[in-house]
């Protein structure tokens, strides 16, 4: 048992220590501190069973001492130490959740020890009752009170950390019928099995409770988008839809789910649960076995996502995508160093859709995999055509999404495509994001090494925006770091950005990697980069991404560096407009 003695009087400390020793209370580990502040810090670390608290501390008196301790302590019993003259006061603080008080030092060591042990017992019983008050014995889940409690905590955390919390409110659609036809016992069993199945879908850290009757609630921190929440809700619906065997009978039930978010919908926790309830009823009204968001806007967002996903699939089938190429320039020679292939989508319904909008959707839906291969194919096809037309060839960068890279046959398919179009591997550079390094799996390592051995170049795109541990860089066979355009963009305005760029360049230099600056738009940015030693750049200053027919007539000139001398003529609206 671990005891914290909060006492500034050295005599009292010595007395207590001696008393405990005389009682041979060898199971008690005594920790001592002299002020409320120290006590609060120690208790914050947890692990104490009981606190012996003097009410005359250098930094607090009386009730302040008790309040100060209770604010940081839920688990340890508290025994207050009072002087003779404030016994009445000591009695009154028992209402504050203090388990006992001792008048200094009326009792013998034995009385003191007994008081400590009883206090610990009492606290344990209290905690257990508390637990029972928050517990649903049928499903062994928390109950409504527990859920409210957890919801308050989760929302407080989310507020601090700027996170979102998703709340799912579930109701079984045919529960009454099961109860009426098969009896209460069958109903109870169904609830238990529902609880179990739902439990299989939640992650560690999620909170799940039975609110009463056939109502369940689930709380997930860090689930902030309707898309994510929708995916989870669908999984919950699916897992309940599979038939149950109750008492020898096959029983099929469905659920209706209402979803709401903190803080976007409401930040009052009681209101939040009500909103989810309302949304659940809307789900029931619209035919059951589905889910609804509390706000219409969120629902629209989800519907749009699904439409976009469908249209991406269709565009894939109907060759609706095309590629553009953006020059990368060697700043020393001003000559073309390479090109980056970028996807474009002119959707018949929506008009041009930015990759920033559709790539994340394609990633979430998995369409990015066939789309990525389409890009690689088209790039190889284009290079082949340029070669046959006698045009100069430079390496072309292809963006690869992590999801595509993780396909087991990625390396084989890349190799196959290169062979099919007879394109030299040196002409293809693969751009991946930092996320890939963070995985740091053997598989990732093998694939990258394999690609490297084939002769391809590997670049890390948008470098500096992820949270990759820099030591990973050394372990992977990488050729290039592309400095993210957000840093380049802020070179003039942000000291931080300048420092980051400097750091990336010197890091790259020490690892013998090339650096490419993205998004260079102004001469000031260009000057800064050259001064710091980054000699390859890409951006509107040197050229917009262009379709192949537009680029082809320029290729020869770009190789000579002459096209770049005439930047204003170069398809570049920024320059042309004089900005
Ligand atoms: P990224 O790979 O970092 O590509 C560079 C982006 O910066 C391109 O946007 C390009 O048009 C834009 N950009 C180039 N120069 C400038 C400049 O001077 N100023 C500014 N403000 N922007 C500049 P885009 O084409 O909209 O592509 C956005 C992102 O979409 C790409 O970022 C890439 O992550 C992704 N993406 C594009 N094509 C593909 C693809 O084929 N496969 C995959 N997986 N992702 C792609
Ligand atoms: Mg890129
Ligand atoms: Mg980039």
Coordinates of C-alpha atoms and ligand atoms in Angstrom, one line a residue:
X1 CA 0.0 0.0 0.0
X2 CA 1.4 3.4 -1.0
X3 CA 0.8 6.3 1.4
X4 CA 1.4 9.9 0.7
X5 CA 1.9 12.0 3.7
X6 CA 1.4 15.7 3.1
X7 CA 2.8 17.5 6.1
X8 CA 5.2 20.3 6.6
X9 CA 5.9 19.9 10.3
X10 CA 9.0 17.7 10.7
X11 CA 8.0 16.5 14.2
X12 CA 4.7 15.2 13.0
X13 CA 6.4 13.5 10.1
X14 CA 8.9 11.8 12.5
X15 CA 6.0 10.8 14.8
X16 CA 4.0 9.1 12.1
X17 CA 7.0 7.4 10.7
X18 CA 7.9 6.0 14.1
X19 CA 4.3 4.9 14.8
X20 CA 4.0 3.0 11.6
X21 CA 7.3 1.3 12.2
X22 CA 6.2 0.3 15.7
X23 CA 3.1 -1.3 14.2
X24 CA 5.4 -3.2 11.8
X25 CA 3.3 -2.0 8.9
X26 CA 5.8 -3.1 6.5
X27 CA 3.4 -3.2 3.6
X28 CA 3.0 0.5 3.7
X29 CA 5.3 2.5 1.5
X30 CA 5.5 6.0 2.8
X31 CA 6.1 8.9 0.5
X32 CA 6.4 12.4 2.0
X33 CA 5.9 15.9 0.8
X34 CA 5.6 19.3 2.4
X35 CA 3.1 21.3 0.3
X36 CA -0.2 21.1 -1.6
X37 CA 1.6 21.8 -4.8
X38 CA 4.0 18.9 -4.4
X39 CA 1.2 16.6 -3.4
X40 CA -0.8 17.5 -6.5
X41 CA 2.1 16.7 -8.7
X42 CA 2.8 13.4 -7.0
X43 CA -0.9 12.4 -7.1
X44 CA -1.0 13.3 -10.8
X45 CA 1.4 10.4 -11.4
X46 CA -1.1 8.0 -9.8
X47 CA -0.3 4.9 -7.8
X48 CA -1.3 6.1 -4.3
X49 CA -3.8 4.2 -2.1
X50 CA -4.2 6.8 0.6
X51 CA -3.3 10.4 1.3
X52 CA -2.7 11.6 4.9
X53 CA -3.4 15.3 4.6
X54 CA -2.4 18.0 7.0
X55 CA -4.9 20.9 6.9
X56 CA -2.2 23.5 7.7
X57 CA 0.1 23.6 4.8
X58 CA 2.5 26.4 3.7
X59 CA 0.5 26.9 0.5
X60 CA -3.1 26.1 1.6
X61 CA -5.4 25.9 4.6
X62 CA -8.4 23.9 5.6
X63 CA -10.9 23.3 2.8
X64 CA -8.4 24.5 0.2
X65 CA -6.2 21.6 1.0
X66 CA -9.1 19.1 0.6
X67 CA -10.3 20.7 -2.7
X68 CA -6.8 20.9 -4.0
X69 CA -6.3 17.2 -3.5
X70 CA -9.7 16.0 -4.7
X71 CA -9.3 17.9 -7.9
X72 CA -6.4 15.7 -9.0
X73 CA -7.4 12.5 -7.2
X74 CA -10.1 10.0 -7.9
X75 CA -8.5 6.7 -6.7
X76 CA -6.8 7.3 -3.4
X77 CA -8.5 7.4 0.0
X78 CA -8.0 10.7 1.9
X79 CA -7.5 10.9 5.7
X80 CA -7.3 14.5 7.0
X81 CA -5.0 15.4 9.8
X82 CA -6.5 18.1 12.0
X83 CA -5.4 19.9 15.1
X84 CA -7.3 19.6 18.4
X85 CA -9.0 22.9 17.8
X86 CA -10.5 22.3 14.5
X87 CA -12.2 18.9 15.0
X88 CA -15.6 20.3 14.2
X89 CA -14.3 21.5 10.9
X90 CA -12.7 18.1 10.3
X91 CA -16.1 16.4 10.7
X92 CA -17.7 18.8 8.2
X93 CA -15.1 17.9 5.5
X94 CA -16.2 14.2 5.5
X95 CA -18.9 15.5 3.2
X96 CA -16.2 16.4 0.7
X97 CA -15.5 12.8 0.0
X98 CA -12.8 12.5 2.6
X99 CA -12.8 9.0 4.1
X100 CA -11.7 9.8 7.7
X101 CA -9.9 12.4 9.9
X102 CA -7.4 12.0 12.7
X103 CA -6.9 14.5 15.4
X104 CA -3.1 14.9 15.9
X105 CA -1.9 12.8 17.7
X106 CA -4.7 11.6 19.9
X107 CA -4.5 7.9 19.0
X108 CA -1.7 5.4 19.4
X109 CA 0.0 4.1 16.3
X110 CA -2.6 1.3 16.2
X111 CA -5.5 3.8 15.9
X112 CA -3.7 5.6 13.2
X113 CA -3.0 2.5 11.3
X114 CA -6.6 1.3 11.6
X115 CA -7.9 4.6 10.4
X116 CA -5.7 4.4 7.3
X117 CA -6.8 0.8 6.5
X118 CA -10.5 1.6 7.0
X119 CA -10.2 4.6 4.8
X120 CA -8.7 2.6 2.0
X121 CA -11.4 0.0 2.4
X122 CA -14.2 2.6 2.4
X123 CA -12.7 4.2 -0.7
X124 CA -12.6 0.9 -2.5
X125 CA -16.3 0.2 -1.7
X126 CA -17.2 3.7 -2.9
X127 CA -15.4 3.2 -6.2
X128 CA -17.1 -0.2 -6.6
X129 CA -20.5 1.3 -6.0
X130 CA -19.7 4.1 -8.4
X131 CA -18.8 1.5 -11.0
X132 CA -22.0 -0.4 -10.4
X133 CA -24.0 2.8 -10.8
X134 CA -22.5 3.2 -14.2
X135 CA -22.7 -0.4 -15.3
X136 CA -25.3 -2.4 -17.2
X137 CA -25.3 -6.0 -15.8
X138 CA -27.1 -7.5 -18.7
X139 CA -24.6 -6.6 -21.4
X140 CA -21.7 -5.8 -19.1
X141 CA -21.3 -2.5 -20.9
X142 CA -21.5 0.9 -19.3
X143 CA -24.9 2.5 -18.9
X144 CA -26.3 5.9 -19.8
X145 CA -24.6 7.6 -16.8
X146 CA -21.3 6.1 -17.7
X147 CA -21.7 7.2 -21.3
X148 CA -22.5 10.8 -20.4
X149 CA -19.5 10.8 -18.2
X150 CA -17.2 9.5 -20.9
X151 CA -18.8 11.9 -23.4
X152 CA -18.0 14.8 -21.1
X153 CA -14.4 13.7 -20.8
X154 CA -14.0 13.0 -24.5
X155 CA -15.4 16.4 -25.5
X156 CA -13.1 18.1 -23.0
X157 CA -10.1 16.3 -24.5
X158 CA -11.3 17.1 -28.0
X159 CA -11.6 20.8 -27.1
X160 CA -8.1 20.8 -25.8
X161 CA -6.6 19.0 -28.7
X162 CA -8.7 20.4 -31.5
X163 CA -10.1 17.0 -32.4
X164 CA -13.5 15.9 -33.4
X165 CA -15.6 13.2 -31.7
X166 CA -18.2 11.1 -33.5
X167 CA -21.3 9.9 -31.6
X168 CA -23.3 7.0 -32.9
X169 CA -26.8 6.3 -31.5
X170 CA -28.1 2.9 -32.3
X171 CA -31.6 1.3 -31.9
X172 CA -32.6 -2.2 -32.9
X173 CA -35.4 -2.0 -35.4
X174 CA -37.4 -5.2 -34.5
X175 CA -36.5 -5.6 -30.9
X176 CA -40.1 -5.3 -29.6
X177 CA -41.2 -8.0 -31.9
X178 CA -38.5 -10.4 -30.8
X179 CA -39.4 -9.7 -27.2
X180 CA -43.2 -10.2 -27.8
X181 CA -42.9 -13.4 -29.9
X182 CA -39.9 -15.2 -28.3
X183 CA -40.1 -13.8 -24.8
X184 CA -38.0 -11.6 -22.6
X185 CA -35.2 -14.1 -22.1
X186 CA -34.7 -14.3 -25.9
X187 CA -34.8 -10.5 -25.9
X188 CA -32.1 -10.4 -23.3
X189 CA -30.0 -12.8 -25.1
X190 CA -30.3 -10.8 -28.3
X191 CA -29.2 -7.7 -26.5
X192 CA -26.2 -9.5 -25.2
X193 CA -25.2 -10.8 -28.6
X194 CA -25.8 -7.4 -30.2
X195 CA -23.5 -5.9 -27.6
X196 CA -20.9 -8.5 -28.5
X197 CA -21.1 -7.9 -32.2
X198 CA -20.9 -4.1 -31.8
X199 CA -18.0 -4.6 -29.5
X200 CA -16.1 -6.4 -32.2
X201 CA -16.4 -3.3 -34.4
X202 CA -15.0 -0.7 -31.9
X203 CA -11.4 0.0 -31.5
X204 CA -9.5 0.2 -28.2
X205 CA -10.2 3.6 -26.7
X206 CA -13.7 3.9 -28.2
X207 CA -16.5 4.0 -25.7
X208 CA -19.6 1.9 -26.0
X209 CA -22.6 1.8 -23.7
X210 CA -26.2 0.5 -23.5
X211 CA -28.4 3.5 -22.8
X212 CA -31.4 1.4 -21.9
X213 CA -33.9 -0.9 -23.6
X214 CA -32.6 -1.7 -27.1
X215 CA -30.5 1.5 -27.4
X216 CA -26.8 1.6 -27.7
X217 CA -24.3 4.4 -28.1
X218 CA -20.7 4.5 -29.3
X219 CA -18.3 7.3 -29.0
X220 CA -15.2 7.5 -31.2
X221 CA -12.5 10.1 -30.8
X222 CA -10.6 11.3 -33.8
X223 CA -13.4 10.3 -36.2
X224 CA -14.1 13.7 -37.7
X225 CA -15.5 13.3 -41.2
X226 CA -18.8 12.1 -42.4
X227 CA -17.0 9.8 -44.8
X228 CA -15.2 8.0 -42.0
X229 CA -18.2 8.0 -39.8
X230 CA -20.4 6.7 -42.6
X231 CA -18.0 3.8 -43.3
X232 CA -18.1 2.9 -39.6
X233 CA -21.9 3.1 -39.4
X234 CA -22.2 0.9 -42.5
X235 CA -20.0 -1.7 -40.8
X236 CA -22.2 -1.6 -37.7
X237 CA -25.3 -2.1 -39.8
X238 CA -23.7 -5.0 -41.6
X239 CA -22.6 -6.8 -38.4
X240 CA -26.1 -6.6 -36.9
X241 CA -27.8 -7.7 -40.1
X242 CA -26.3 -11.2 -40.1
X243 CA -28.8 -13.6 -38.5
X244 CA -28.6 -14.4 -34.8
X245 CA -29.4 -17.8 -33.3
X246 CA -31.4 -17.2 -30.2
X247 CA -32.6 -20.1 -28.2
X248 CA -32.5 -22.3 -31.3
X249 CA -34.4 -19.8 -33.5
X250 CA -32.9 -17.8 -36.3
X251 CA -33.5 -14.2 -35.6
X252 CA -32.9 -11.4 -38.1
X253 CA -32.9 -7.8 -36.9
X254 CA -31.6 -4.5 -38.3
X255 CA -30.5 -1.3 -36.7
X256 CA -31.0 2.4 -37.3
X257 CA -28.1 4.7 -36.5
X258 CA -28.0 8.4 -35.8
X259 CA -24.6 10.2 -36.0
X260 CA -23.5 13.5 -34.7
X261 CA -20.2 15.2 -34.2
X262 CA -18.6 17.3 -31.6
X263 CA -17.9 20.1 -31.8
X264 CA -19.5 20.9 -35.2
X265 CA -23.1 20.0 -34.4
X266 CA -23.3 21.1 -30.8
X267 CA -21.0 21.3 -27.9
X268 CA -23.4 20.6 -25.1
X269 CA -23.0 16.9 -24.3
X270 CA -26.6 16.3 -23.3
X271 CA -27.7 18.1 -26.5
X272 CA -25.3 16.0 -28.5
X273 CA -26.9 12.7 -27.4
X274 CA -30.3 14.2 -28.2
X275 CA -29.2 15.2 -31.6
X276 CA -27.9 11.7 -32.3
X277 CA -31.2 10.4 -31.1
X278 CA -33.1 12.7 -33.5
X279 CA -30.9 11.6 -36.3
X280 CA -31.6 7.9 -35.4
X281 CA -35.3 8.6 -35.7
X282 CA -34.8 10.1 -39.1
X283 CA -33.0 6.9 -40.1
X284 CA -35.9 4.9 -38.8
X285 CA -38.4 7.1 -40.7
X286 CA -36.5 6.6 -43.9
X287 CA -36.9 2.9 -43.9
X288 CA -34.7 1.6 -41.1
X289 CA -31.5 -0.4 -41.5
X290 CA -29.6 2.8 -42.4
X291 CA -27.9 5.7 -40.8
X292 CA -28.5 9.5 -40.8
X293 CA -26.3 12.4 -39.8
X294 CA -27.8 15.0 -37.6
X295 CA -27.2 17.8 -40.1
X296 CA -28.3 18.0 -43.7
X297 CA -25.0 19.5 -44.7
X298 CA -23.1 16.5 -43.5
X299 CA -25.4 14.2 -45.3
X300 CA -24.9 16.2 -48.5
X301 CA -21.2 15.9 -48.0
X302 CA -21.4 12.2 -47.9
X303 CA -23.8 11.9 -50.8
X304 CA -21.4 14.1 -52.9
X305 CA -18.5 11.9 -51.9
X306 CA -20.3 8.8 -53.2
X307 CA -21.2 10.6 -56.4
X308 CA -17.7 11.7 -56.9
X309 CA -16.5 8.2 -56.4
X310 CA -19.0 6.8 -58.9
X311 CA -17.9 9.4 -61.5
X312 CA -14.3 8.6 -60.9
X313 CA -15.0 5.0 -61.7
X314 CA -16.9 6.0 -64.8
X315 CA -14.1 8.3 -65.9
X316 CA -11.7 5.4 -65.5
X317 CA -13.9 3.2 -67.7
X318 CA -14.4 5.9 -70.4
X319 CA -10.9 7.3 -70.6
X320 CA -12.0 10.5 -69.0
X321 CA -8.6 11.4 -67.5
X322 CA -5.7 13.0 -69.2
X323 CA -2.1 13.9 -68.3
X324 CA -0.3 17.2 -68.3
X325 CA 3.4 17.6 -67.8
X326 CA 5.2 20.3 -65.8
X327 CA 8.9 21.2 -66.5
X328 CA 11.5 20.8 -63.8
X329 CA 14.4 23.1 -64.5
X330 CA 18.1 23.1 -63.6
X331 CA 18.7 26.5 -62.2
X332 CA 22.4 26.6 -63.0
X333 CA 22.0 25.8 -66.7
X334 CA 18.4 26.9 -67.0
X335 CA 17.8 23.8 -69.0
X336 CA 15.0 21.3 -68.7
X337 CA 15.9 18.6 -66.1
X338 CA 12.7 16.6 -66.1
X339 CA 8.9 16.6 -66.2
X340 CA 6.3 15.8 -63.7
X341 CA 3.2 14.0 -65.0
X342 CA 0.0 15.4 -63.3
X343 CA -3.5 14.1 -63.7
X344 CA -6.3 16.2 -65.1
X345 CA -10.0 15.4 -65.1
X346 CA -12.6 17.3 -67.1
X347 CA -15.7 15.8 -65.7
X348 CA -18.6 16.1 -68.2
X349 CA -21.0 17.0 -65.3
X350 CA -18.7 19.2 -63.1
X351 CA -16.2 20.6 -65.4
X352 CA -12.5 20.5 -64.5
X353 CA -12.0 18.8 -61.0
X354 CA -8.7 19.5 -59.2
X355 CA -6.6 16.5 -58.3
X356 CA -6.5 17.9 -54.8
X357 CA -10.2 17.1 -54.7
X358 CA -10.5 13.8 -56.5
X359 CA -7.2 12.1 -55.6
X360 CA -8.2 11.8 -51.9
X361 CA -11.5 10.3 -52.9
X362 CA -9.9 7.9 -55.3
X363 CA -7.5 7.0 -52.5
X364 CA -10.3 6.3 -50.0
X365 CA -12.3 4.2 -52.5
X366 CA -9.3 2.3 -53.9
X367 CA -9.8 3.6 -57.4
X368 CA -6.3 5.2 -57.1
X369 CA -4.8 1.8 -57.8
X370 CA -6.1 1.4 -61.4
X371 CA -5.9 5.1 -61.9
X372 CA -2.2 5.1 -60.9
X373 CA -1.5 2.3 -63.3
X374 CA -3.3 4.2 -66.0
X375 CA -1.0 7.2 -65.3
X376 CA 2.1 5.0 -65.5
X377 CA 0.9 3.4 -68.7
X378 CA 0.2 6.8 -70.3
X379 CA 3.5 8.2 -69.3
X380 CA 5.4 5.3 -70.8
X381 CA 3.3 5.5 -73.9
X382 CA 4.0 9.2 -74.2
X383 CA 7.8 8.7 -73.7
X384 CA 7.8 6.0 -76.4
X385 CA 6.0 8.3 -78.8
X386 CA 8.5 11.1 -78.1
X387 CA 11.3 8.8 -78.7
X388 CA 9.8 7.6 -82.0
X389 CA 9.3 11.2 -83.0
X390 CA 12.9 12.0 -82.3
X391 CA 12.2 14.3 -79.5
X392 CA 14.7 14.7 -76.6
X393 CA 13.9 12.6 -73.6
X394 CA 14.1 13.6 -70.0
X395 CA 13.0 11.7 -66.8
X396 CA 9.3 11.9 -66.1
X397 CA 8.1 11.9 -62.5
X398 CA 5.0 9.9 -61.7
X399 CA 3.1 10.3 -58.5
X400 CA 2.4 7.1 -56.7
X401 CA -0.1 6.9 -53.9
X402 CA 0.9 4.9 -50.8
X403 CA -2.1 2.6 -51.4
X404 CA -0.9 1.7 -54.9
X405 CA 2.6 1.2 -53.7
X406 CA 1.4 -1.2 -51.1
X407 CA -0.1 -3.6 -53.7
X408 CA 1.9 -6.8 -53.5
X409 CA 2.6 -6.8 -57.2
X410 CA 3.5 -3.1 -57.5
X411 CA 7.1 -3.7 -58.4
X412 CA 6.3 -6.4 -60.9
X413 CA 3.7 -4.3 -62.7
X414 CA 6.0 -1.3 -62.9
X415 CA 8.7 -3.5 -64.4
X416 CA 6.1 -5.1 -66.8
X417 CA 4.9 -1.7 -68.0
X418 CA 8.4 -0.4 -68.6
X419 CA 9.1 -3.6 -70.6
X420 CA 5.9 -3.4 -72.6
X421 CA 6.7 0.1 -73.8
X422 CA 10.4 -0.4 -73.9
X423 CA 11.1 2.6 -71.7
X424 CA 14.4 2.8 -70.0
X425 CA 13.9 2.7 -66.2
X426 CA 16.1 5.8 -65.8
X427 CA 13.4 7.8 -67.5
X428 CA 10.9 7.2 -64.7
X429 CA 11.0 8.8 -61.3
X430 CA 8.4 7.7 -58.8
X431 CA 7.2 10.4 -56.3
X432 CA 5.9 9.1 -53.1
X433 CA 4.9 10.8 -49.9
X434 CA 6.5 10.7 -46.5
X435 CA 3.8 8.4 -45.1
X436 CA 5.5 5.6 -46.9
X437 CA 8.7 6.0 -44.9
X438 CA 6.8 6.1 -41.7
X439 CA 5.4 2.7 -42.4
X440 CA 9.0 1.5 -42.4
X441 CA 8.0 -2.1 -43.0
X442 CA 10.1 -4.8 -44.5
X443 CA 7.7 -4.9 -47.5
X444 CA 8.1 -1.2 -48.2
X445 CA 11.8 -1.6 -47.9
X446 CA 11.9 -4.5 -50.3
X447 CA 9.7 -2.9 -52.9
X448 CA 11.7 0.3 -52.9
X449 CA 15.0 -1.5 -53.1
X450 CA 13.6 -3.7 -55.9
X451 CA 12.5 -0.6 -57.9
X452 CA 15.8 1.1 -57.3
X453 CA 17.6 -2.1 -58.6
X454 CA 15.5 -1.9 -61.7
X455 CA 17.0 1.5 -62.2
X456 CA 14.1 3.8 -61.4
X457 CA 14.6 7.0 -59.3
X458 CA 12.7 7.5 -56.1
X459 CA 11.6 11.0 -54.9
X460 CA 9.9 11.9 -51.7
X461 CA 7.1 14.4 -52.6
X462 CA 5.9 17.3 -50.4
X463 CA 8.8 16.8 -48.1
X464 CA 8.6 18.5 -44.7
X465 CA 4.8 18.3 -44.4
X466 CA 4.6 14.9 -42.9
X467 CA 6.0 13.8 -39.5
X468 CA 8.5 11.4 -40.8
X469 CA 11.4 10.6 -38.6
X470 CA 14.4 11.7 -40.4
X471 CA 16.4 8.7 -39.6
X472 CA 14.2 6.7 -41.9
X473 CA 15.6 8.6 -44.8
X474 CA 18.9 7.0 -44.5
X475 CA 17.4 3.5 -44.5
X476 CA 15.5 3.8 -47.7
X477 CA 17.1 4.1 -51.2
X478 CA 15.9 7.5 -52.1
X479 CA 17.3 9.9 -54.7
X480 CA 15.4 13.1 -54.3
X481 CA 13.6 15.3 -51.8
X482 CA 10.9 17.6 -53.1
X483 CA 10.6 20.6 -50.9
X484 CA 6.9 21.2 -50.4
X485 CA 5.5 24.2 -52.2
X486 CA 4.0 25.6 -49.0
X487 CA 7.5 26.3 -47.7
X488 CA 8.6 27.8 -51.0
X489 CA 5.5 29.9 -51.1
X490 CA 6.3 31.5 -47.7
X491 CA 10.0 32.1 -48.2
X492 CA 9.4 35.9 -48.3
X493 CA 7.0 35.9 -45.3
X494 CA 8.0 33.3 -42.9
X495 CA 11.3 32.8 -41.1
X496 CA 10.2 29.3 -40.2
X497 CA 9.8 28.4 -43.8
X498 CA 13.3 29.7 -44.6
X499 CA 14.7 27.7 -41.8
X500 CA 12.9 24.5 -42.8
X501 CA 14.1 24.8 -46.4
X502 CA 17.6 25.4 -45.2
X503 CA 17.4 22.3 -43.0
X504 CA 16.0 20.1 -45.8
X505 CA 18.8 21.2 -48.2
X506 CA 21.5 20.5 -45.7
X507 CA 20.0 17.2 -44.7
X508 CA 19.8 16.2 -48.4
X509 CA 23.3 17.3 -48.9
X510 CA 24.6 15.2 -46.1
X511 CA 22.6 12.2 -47.4
X512 CA 23.7 12.9 -50.9
X513 CA 20.2 13.4 -52.1
X514 CA 19.0 15.8 -54.8
X515 CA 16.6 18.6 -53.8
X516 CA 13.8 19.9 -56.0
X517 CA 11.8 22.9 -55.0
X518 CA 8.1 22.8 -55.8
X519 CA 5.8 25.7 -56.6
X520 CA 8.4 28.3 -57.4
X521 CA 6.5 31.4 -58.6
X522 CA 8.7 34.4 -58.1
X523 CA 12.2 35.5 -58.8
X524 CA 12.7 36.2 -55.1
X525 CA 11.9 32.6 -54.3
X526 CA 14.3 31.5 -57.0
X527 CA 17.1 33.7 -55.7
X528 CA 16.7 32.3 -52.2
X529 CA 16.8 28.7 -53.4
X530 CA 19.9 29.2 -55.5
X531 CA 21.6 31.1 -52.7
X532 CA 20.9 28.2 -50.3
X533 CA 22.0 25.5 -52.8
X534 CA 18.9 24.0 -54.3
X535 CA 19.4 23.9 -58.0
X536 CA 16.4 22.2 -59.4
X537 CA 13.0 23.8 -59.4
X538 CA 9.5 23.4 -60.6
X539 CA 6.7 26.0 -60.6
X540 CA 4.7 28.5 -62.5
X541 CA 7.8 30.7 -62.9
X542 CA 9.2 28.1 -65.3
X543 CA 6.1 26.6 -66.8
X544 CA 2.6 25.5 -66.1
X545 CA 1.7 21.9 -66.5
X546 CA 1.0 21.3 -70.2
X547 CA -0.7 18.7 -72.3
X548 CA 1.8 16.7 -74.5
X549 CA 0.9 18.4 -77.8
X550 CA 1.4 21.8 -76.3
X551 CA 4.7 20.7 -74.7
X552 CA 6.2 18.8 -77.7
X553 CA 7.1 21.8 -79.9
X554 CA 8.9 23.4 -76.9
X555 CA 10.9 20.3 -75.9
X556 CA 14.0 21.1 -78.0
X557 CA 14.1 24.7 -76.9
X558 CA 13.7 23.7 -73.3
X559 CA 16.6 21.3 -73.6
X560 CA 18.7 24.2 -74.9
X561 CA 17.5 26.5 -72.1
X562 CA 16.3 29.0 -74.7
X563 CA 12.5 28.6 -74.0
X564 CA 13.1 29.5 -70.4
X565 CA 14.9 32.7 -71.4
X566 CA 11.6 33.8 -72.8
X567 CA 9.6 33.1 -69.8
X568 CA 6.9 35.7 -70.4
X569 CA 5.9 34.0 -73.6
X570 CA 5.9 30.7 -71.9
X571 CA 2.4 29.5 -71.1
X572 CA 2.4 31.3 -67.8
X573 CA -0.5 33.5 -66.7
X574 CA 1.3 34.7 -63.6
X575 CA 4.1 36.3 -65.5
X576 CA 1.9 37.4 -68.4
X577 CA -0.3 39.3 -65.9
X578 CA 2.8 40.9 -64.6
X579 CA 2.5 39.6 -61.0
Ligands
LIG1 P1 2.2 17.3 -56.2 O1 2.7 16.0 -56.7 O2 2.9 18.0 -55.2 O3 2.1 18.2 -57.6 C1 2.5 19.5 -57.6 C2 1.3 20.4 -57.6 O4 1.6 21.7 -57.6 C3 0.4 20.3 -58.9 O5 -1.0 20.5 -58.6 C4 0.9 21.5 -59.7 O6 0.0 21.9 -60.7 C5 1.1 22.5 -58.6 N1 2.0 23.5 -58.9 C6 3.1 23.5 -59.8 N2 3.7 24.7 -59.8 C7 3.0 25.5 -58.9 C8 3.2 26.8 -58.5 O7 4.2 27.5 -59.0 N3 2.4 27.4 -57.6 C9 1.3 26.6 -57.1 N4 0.5 27.2 -56.3 N5 1.1 25.3 -57.5 C10 2.0 24.8 -58.4 P2 -2.1 19.5 -59.1 O8 -1.8 19.1 -60.5 O9 -3.3 20.2 -58.7 O10 -1.9 18.3 -58.2 C11 -2.1 18.3 -56.8 C12 -1.7 17.0 -56.2 O11 -2.5 15.9 -56.7 C13 -0.2 16.6 -56.6 O12 0.6 17.2 -55.8 C14 -0.3 15.1 -56.3 O13 -0.2 14.9 -54.9 C15 -1.7 14.7 -56.7 N6 -1.6 14.1 -58.0 C16 -1.7 14.7 -59.2 N7 -1.5 13.8 -60.2 C17 -1.4 12.6 -59.6 C18 -1.3 11.2 -60.0 O14 -1.2 10.9 -61.2 N8 -1.2 10.3 -59.1 C19 -1.3 10.5 -57.8 N9 -1.3 9.5 -56.9 N10 -1.4 11.8 -57.3 C20 -1.5 12.8 -58.2
LIG2 MG1 4.3 15.2 -57.1
LIG3 MG1 4.4 18.0 -54.2

